[in-house]
Every structure is written in C-alpha cells, then in structure tokens.
Amino acid sequence: MIAPERIAKPDDVLLEVRDLRTHFPVRRGLLGRTVGYVKAVDGISFALRRGRTLGLVGESGCGKTTAGRTILRLIPATSGTVAFEGRSVFGIAPGELRQMRRHMQIIFQDPYGSLNPRMTVGGIIGEPLRVHGVARGRELEDRVASLLEHVGLAPAYRNRYPHEFSGGQRQRIGIARALALDPKFIVCDEPVSALDVSIQAQILTLLERLQEELGLTYLFIAHDLAVVSHISDDVAVMYLGRIVEQAPADRLYANPLHPYTKCLMSAIPRANPRQAKSRIMPRGEVPSALNPPPGCPFHPRCPWAMERCPVEVPLLLPAADEPDHLVSCHLYH
C-alpha cells in the first residue's frame, strides 16, 4: 500500500495522477490460474487544476471509465499514485477515505441504471446526506428541495420515482445527488452519451453553470470529441490504456499531432455537408488489452508507422515549441 504522505504540488493543482495502472487478471481452468492481465489502464499521468475541466477521450474500451473509477478508488489500482489536495487517495485509512469521498463524486453514464427504481427522488438525493450525517429531518428535506431547484427540477418531484422521468430529467437527478455533499471534484463518466442531442446541450450548459457557481473541477470522460470541445479546458486522448496526446483544448483541436488524434478529429461530422473533408482511416481493429502490441500501441493501425514504432515505446513528451502540448509519437521525438 502507498504511504499517505503529502505529495508536493502547486497550490492550484487539485488532483494529481502519476503512472496509474489498473490491470485485471484473466483466470482459466478448474483451478482458476491467472494466465494474463487485461491492461485497462497502463501508466497514465496528469494534473488537474482547480476549477478546470480535463476531457478524457478515446474509443470505447480504451480505459477511460476504468481510469475515472480507479481515481475515486471504486476500483483497486495495480500501481501508481493519485493525490487529492496533496494527499494520497490510495494510502489513507478507511475513516479518512470516507471524509475524502465527500469531496470526490461521480456522475454515471446511464441515467436509467444509476438510480434505484425503488427509491423516491428525495430518497436518492438525500441518501448521501443521511449516510454522512450531514442533515436529518426538515433540514434534509430543505436541502433536497434546494438541490432539485439548482439542477432545474421542481421541489415537488422529490416524492416521485425515477420511472416517472425522462432521460434528461433522470440525469439531472444524478447530478443533484453528486452535488449533495458539496464536492470539489466530480468525475463525469460520459454523462450525455445516452441522451438526445438537444438534451445533451442542456446538460452540458447545466454542468458549465454549476462549475462557475460552485467552483467545481471536472474530469469529463467521453468518446465524442465534439461534445468534449464545448466543456473542456484541456483534453487528454487515450488509446489502449495510455494517454497518447494532451494539450489545451483549443490547441489540440487546431493542431492535433498524434496520428490517432488525427483519425478521431477527421471523424467529427461537419455542420456544412458541402465543406471539403479529408477522412483519415486507421487500419484494422483495436488490439486486445490482454495482449497489446509491442512498441507503440497504435503502430499496427497507424498510416505513418516507421521501423522503430514496433520496437520502441514512445514517451509522452512536449512537442517542439509547445511545452504544454504533450504527444507520444516517434514522428515528433
């Protein structure tokens, strides 16, 4: 276990992730012997400043959700460190972790499956307040009513059940539950992917307003680069458990460097169908995280692969003349 030491950091850094790995054992046979590991997260590092949003993007299965849940200690990490306000998340005692969890919350992807159908809306939102002993009785009811109003729902809805609401309304309920304990950091795990486009815009606007009013810090996980561009200050692109490019959002969208990022960018639909567009198609299929390719993980699909790509793993380093634009590619190093 990692010692709960204070980790040196700049004052404005709320969350710092260093070389985080989450590997799941694969067991086979009657004795359940371990025959390999699925490397869902394979050594990612980043720092997230207070009041900002980091967009974590990539194809399905690249490890985005696993990374978010490992950071919150909902999934045990294989190795690495996560520091929240300078204190190790993995090395603290259960009692201290319980206190830390009040400041670290999550909004789940599925607004249907993430709410208990047997509980009323008031019970769902009020449960964190009861569990942590924050409010009881009339004070709890007033707090629930205030949270519902804050996310754009009527306080009278607290006596209804989740099946009585639309997908967008259910996600608002999930957001109200995440806000119940006044958190500082929220993992938004694809919070709009299951919603219609018009409802997506409403939820994104709500998240931006809440961030401005409450000073929240987001890790926004998504596979849709167009959605991420509207809410993120910085963007990290994941492929097969690793971050292959990271930069301020405007710079990454204006000048993507990694071949994988270029492929993702070229797939974003254009508003004007007559506008010329050059689509970059990666070769083949996404390799298995159980048996990733040697060297650069993207080299079997990369249109610009070189001789050194299957042999040497590229480091995530700053690009020339852009110290805050990191890329893991031999084309630039």
PDB file of C-alpha atoms in Angstrom, residues 15-159:
ATOM      1  CA  LEU A  15      -5.781  16.268  -8.432  1.00  0.00           C
ATOM      2  CA  GLU A  16      -2.513  14.688  -9.500  1.00  0.00           C
ATOM      3  CA  VAL A  17      -2.255  11.250 -11.112  1.00  0.00           C
ATOM      4  CA  ARG A  18       1.140   9.594 -11.503  1.00  0.00           C
ATOM      5  CA  ASP A  19       1.845   6.441 -13.514  1.00  0.00           C
ATOM      6  CA  LEU A  20      -1.557   4.933 -12.726  1.00  0.00           C
ATOM      7  CA  ARG A  21      -2.079   1.301 -13.742  1.00  0.00           C
ATOM      8  CA  THR A  22      -5.158  -0.903 -13.415  1.00  0.00           C
ATOM      9  CA  HIS A  23      -4.709  -4.483 -14.617  1.00  0.00           C
ATOM     10  CA  PHE A  24      -7.398  -7.155 -14.332  1.00  0.00           C
ATOM     11  CA  PRO A  25      -6.275 -10.794 -14.000  1.00  0.00           C
ATOM     12  CA  VAL A  26      -7.622 -13.342 -16.503  1.00  0.00           C
ATOM     13  CA  ARG A  27      -8.174 -16.739 -14.905  1.00  0.00           C
ATOM     14  CA  ARG A  28      -8.823 -20.025 -16.670  1.00  0.00           C
ATOM     15  CA  GLY A  29      -9.109 -23.716 -15.867  1.00  0.00           C
ATOM     16  CA  LEU A  30     -10.610 -25.566 -12.933  1.00  0.00           C
ATOM     17  CA  LEU A  31      -8.105 -24.043 -10.521  1.00  0.00           C
ATOM     18  CA  GLY A  32      -8.639 -20.518 -11.792  1.00  0.00           C
ATOM     19  CA  ARG A  33      -4.999 -19.923 -12.613  1.00  0.00           C
ATOM     20  CA  THR A  34      -4.011 -16.460 -13.812  1.00  0.00           C
ATOM     21  CA  VAL A  35      -2.970 -16.689 -17.456  1.00  0.00           C
ATOM     22  CA  GLY A  36      -2.625 -12.985 -18.195  1.00  0.00           C
ATOM     23  CA  TYR A  37      -3.767  -9.476 -17.388  1.00  0.00           C
ATOM     24  CA  VAL A  38      -6.083  -7.052 -19.164  1.00  0.00           C
ATOM     25  CA  LYS A  39      -4.152  -3.776 -19.041  1.00  0.00           C
ATOM     26  CA  ALA A  40      -7.153  -1.454 -18.901  1.00  0.00           C
ATOM     27  CA  VAL A  41      -5.080   1.488 -17.641  1.00  0.00           C
ATOM     28  CA  ASP A  42      -1.378   1.202 -18.342  1.00  0.00           C
ATOM     29  CA  GLY A  43       0.573   4.098 -16.870  1.00  0.00           C
ATOM     30  CA  ILE A  44      -1.252   7.421 -17.203  1.00  0.00           C
ATOM     31  CA  SER A  45      -0.195  10.691 -15.578  1.00  0.00           C
ATOM     32  CA  PHE A  46      -1.802  14.131 -15.467  1.00  0.00           C
ATOM     33  CA  ALA A  47      -2.534  17.040 -13.144  1.00  0.00           C
ATOM     34  CA  LEU A  48      -5.883  18.806 -12.879  1.00  0.00           C
ATOM     35  CA  ARG A  49      -6.082  22.369 -11.645  1.00  0.00           C
ATOM     36  CA  ARG A  50      -8.904  23.749  -9.503  1.00  0.00           C
ATOM     37  CA  GLY A  51     -11.977  24.979 -11.339  1.00  0.00           C
ATOM     38  CA  ARG A  52     -10.929  23.473 -14.674  1.00  0.00           C
ATOM     39  CA  THR A  53     -12.174  20.594 -16.815  1.00  0.00           C
ATOM     40  CA  LEU A  54      -9.989  17.877 -18.294  1.00  0.00           C
ATOM     41  CA  GLY A  55     -11.642  15.966 -21.119  1.00  0.00           C
ATOM     42  CA  LEU A  56     -10.562  12.318 -21.321  1.00  0.00           C
ATOM     43  CA  VAL A  57     -11.444  10.942 -24.759  1.00  0.00           C
ATOM     44  CA  GLY A  58     -10.924   7.820 -26.828  1.00  0.00           C
ATOM     45  CA  GLU A  59     -12.682   4.850 -28.388  1.00  0.00           C
ATOM     46  CA  SER A  60     -14.835   2.505 -26.329  1.00  0.00           C
ATOM     47  CA  GLY A  61     -12.636   0.105 -24.379  1.00  0.00           C
ATOM     48  CA  CYS A  62      -9.589   2.372 -24.177  1.00  0.00           C
ATOM     49  CA  GLY A  63      -9.747   2.562 -20.359  1.00  0.00           C
ATOM     50  CA  LYS A  64     -11.401   5.947 -19.770  1.00  0.00           C
ATOM     51  CA  THR A  65     -14.086   4.791 -17.349  1.00  0.00           C
ATOM     52  CA  THR A  66     -11.693   2.446 -15.544  1.00  0.00           C
ATOM     53  CA  ALA A  67      -9.311   5.370 -15.040  1.00  0.00           C
ATOM     54  CA  GLY A  68     -12.054   7.553 -13.585  1.00  0.00           C
ATOM     55  CA  ARG A  69     -13.275   4.881 -11.187  1.00  0.00           C
ATOM     56  CA  THR A  70      -9.754   3.953 -10.129  1.00  0.00           C
ATOM     57  CA  ILE A  71      -9.050   7.594  -9.279  1.00  0.00           C
ATOM     58  CA  LEU A  72     -12.089   7.540  -6.974  1.00  0.00           C
ATOM     59  CA  ARG A  73     -10.898   4.220  -5.512  1.00  0.00           C
ATOM     60  CA  LEU A  74     -14.047   2.453  -6.704  1.00  0.00           C
ATOM     61  CA  ILE A  75     -11.709   0.017  -8.490  1.00  0.00           C
ATOM     62  CA  PRO A  76      -8.403  -1.021  -6.862  1.00  0.00           C
ATOM     63  CA  ALA A  77      -5.288   0.258  -8.623  1.00  0.00           C
ATOM     64  CA  THR A  78      -2.455  -2.072  -9.589  1.00  0.00           C
ATOM     65  CA  SER A  79       0.185   0.615  -9.101  1.00  0.00           C
ATOM     66  CA  GLY A  80       0.723   4.349  -9.270  1.00  0.00           C
ATOM     67  CA  THR A  81      -0.456   7.246  -7.114  1.00  0.00           C
ATOM     68  CA  VAL A  82      -3.432   9.584  -7.017  1.00  0.00           C
ATOM     69  CA  ALA A  83      -3.141  12.703  -4.859  1.00  0.00           C
ATOM     70  CA  PHE A  84      -6.198  14.797  -3.979  1.00  0.00           C
ATOM     71  CA  GLU A  85      -5.285  18.156  -2.451  1.00  0.00           C
ATOM     72  CA  GLY A  86      -1.798  16.754  -1.931  1.00  0.00           C
ATOM     73  CA  ARG A  87      -2.901  13.644  -0.016  1.00  0.00           C
ATOM     74  CA  SER A  88      -2.653  10.110  -1.380  1.00  0.00           C
ATOM     75  CA  VAL A  89      -6.065   8.610  -2.154  1.00  0.00           C
ATOM     76  CA  PHE A  90      -4.738   5.036  -2.055  1.00  0.00           C
ATOM     77  CA  GLY A  91      -2.792   5.267   1.182  1.00  0.00           C
ATOM     78  CA  ILE A  92      -5.297   6.672   3.664  1.00  0.00           C
ATOM     79  CA  ALA A  93      -7.302   4.795   6.286  1.00  0.00           C
ATOM     80  CA  PRO A  94     -10.999   3.950   5.717  1.00  0.00           C
ATOM     81  CA  GLY A  95     -12.169   6.676   8.096  1.00  0.00           C
ATOM     82  CA  GLU A  96     -10.140   9.335   6.302  1.00  0.00           C
ATOM     83  CA  LEU A  97     -11.261   7.972   2.923  1.00  0.00           C
ATOM     84  CA  ARG A  98     -14.879   8.389   3.994  1.00  0.00           C
ATOM     85  CA  GLN A  99     -14.238  12.078   4.662  1.00  0.00           C
ATOM     86  CA  MET A 100     -12.365  12.478   1.384  1.00  0.00           C
ATOM     87  CA  ARG A 101     -15.232  10.900  -0.565  1.00  0.00           C
ATOM     88  CA  ARG A 102     -17.433  13.860   0.365  1.00  0.00           C
ATOM     89  CA  HIS A 103     -15.244  15.982  -1.896  1.00  0.00           C
ATOM     90  CA  MET A 104     -14.933  13.469  -4.775  1.00  0.00           C
ATOM     91  CA  GLN A 105     -18.131  12.402  -6.545  1.00  0.00           C
ATOM     92  CA  ILE A 106     -19.223  10.801  -9.828  1.00  0.00           C
ATOM     93  CA  ILE A 107     -21.999  11.295 -12.388  1.00  0.00           C
ATOM     94  CA  PHE A 108     -22.718   7.974 -14.086  1.00  0.00           C
ATOM     95  CA  GLN A 109     -23.253   7.373 -17.783  1.00  0.00           C
ATOM     96  CA  ASP A 110     -26.604   5.591 -17.600  1.00  0.00           C
ATOM     97  CA  PRO A 111     -29.385   7.796 -16.179  1.00  0.00           C
ATOM     98  CA  TYR A 112     -31.664   4.745 -16.104  1.00  0.00           C
ATOM     99  CA  GLY A 113     -29.467   2.173 -14.373  1.00  0.00           C
ATOM    100  CA  SER A 114     -27.751   4.529 -11.919  1.00  0.00           C
ATOM    101  CA  LEU A 115     -30.926   5.387  -9.964  1.00  0.00           C
ATOM    102  CA  ASN A 116     -32.606   2.924  -7.599  1.00  0.00           C
ATOM    103  CA  PRO A 117     -36.128   2.363  -9.001  1.00  0.00           C
ATOM    104  CA  ARG A 118     -37.476   1.511  -5.522  1.00  0.00           C
ATOM    105  CA  MET A 119     -36.454   4.843  -4.012  1.00  0.00           C
ATOM    106  CA  THR A 120     -38.116   8.216  -4.440  1.00  0.00           C
ATOM    107  CA  VAL A 121     -36.128  11.095  -5.880  1.00  0.00           C
ATOM    108  CA  GLY A 122     -35.949  12.633  -2.415  1.00  0.00           C
ATOM    109  CA  GLY A 123     -34.573   9.392  -1.022  1.00  0.00           C
ATOM    110  CA  ILE A 124     -31.956   9.112  -3.776  1.00  0.00           C
ATOM    111  CA  ILE A 125     -30.665  12.654  -3.377  1.00  0.00           C
ATOM    112  CA  GLY A 126     -30.923  12.619   0.402  1.00  0.00           C
ATOM    113  CA  GLU A 127     -29.126   9.296   0.891  1.00  0.00           C
ATOM    114  CA  PRO A 128     -25.577  10.792   0.831  1.00  0.00           C
ATOM    115  CA  LEU A 129     -26.688  13.389   3.379  1.00  0.00           C
ATOM    116  CA  ARG A 130     -28.001  10.688   5.709  1.00  0.00           C
ATOM    117  CA  VAL A 131     -25.039   8.333   5.276  1.00  0.00           C
ATOM    118  CA  HIS A 132     -22.532  11.075   6.095  1.00  0.00           C
ATOM    119  CA  GLY A 133     -24.678  12.540   8.875  1.00  0.00           C
ATOM    120  CA  VAL A 134     -24.850  15.949   7.209  1.00  0.00           C
ATOM    121  CA  ALA A 135     -28.595  16.568   7.583  1.00  0.00           C
ATOM    122  CA  ARG A 136     -31.700  14.984   9.104  1.00  0.00           C
ATOM    123  CA  GLY A 137     -35.434  15.621   9.186  1.00  0.00           C
ATOM    124  CA  ARG A 138     -36.626  19.012   7.992  1.00  0.00           C
ATOM    125  CA  GLU A 139     -33.104  20.197   7.240  1.00  0.00           C
ATOM    126  CA  LEU A 140     -32.608  17.232   4.892  1.00  0.00           C
ATOM    127  CA  GLU A 141     -35.906  17.903   3.101  1.00  0.00           C
ATOM    128  CA  ASP A 142     -34.984  21.553   2.591  1.00  0.00           C
ATOM    129  CA  ARG A 143     -31.564  20.561   1.287  1.00  0.00           C
ATOM    130  CA  VAL A 144     -33.106  18.109  -1.223  1.00  0.00           C
ATOM    131  CA  ALA A 145     -35.567  20.748  -2.409  1.00  0.00           C
ATOM    132  CA  SER A 146     -32.722  23.238  -2.883  1.00  0.00           C
ATOM    133  CA  LEU A 147     -30.667  20.715  -4.876  1.00  0.00           C
ATOM    134  CA  LEU A 148     -33.610  19.933  -7.171  1.00  0.00           C
ATOM    135  CA  GLU A 149     -34.093  23.631  -7.883  1.00  0.00           C
ATOM    136  CA  HIS A 150     -30.367  24.007  -8.511  1.00  0.00           C
ATOM    137  CA  VAL A 151     -30.463  21.431 -11.335  1.00  0.00           C
ATOM    138  CA  GLY A 152     -33.666  22.769 -12.888  1.00  0.00           C
ATOM    139  CA  LEU A 153     -36.308  20.472 -11.351  1.00  0.00           C
ATOM    140  CA  ALA A 154     -39.326  21.328  -9.186  1.00  0.00           C
ATOM    141  CA  PRO A 155     -39.004  20.541  -5.458  1.00  0.00           C
ATOM    142  CA  ALA A 156     -42.359  18.697  -5.648  1.00  0.00           C
ATOM    143  CA  TYR A 157     -40.629  15.997  -7.726  1.00  0.00           C
ATOM    144  CA  ARG A 158     -38.974  14.608  -4.594  1.00  0.00           C
ATOM    145  CA  ASN A 159     -41.940  12.322  -3.956  1.00  0.00           C
TER     146      ASN A 159
END
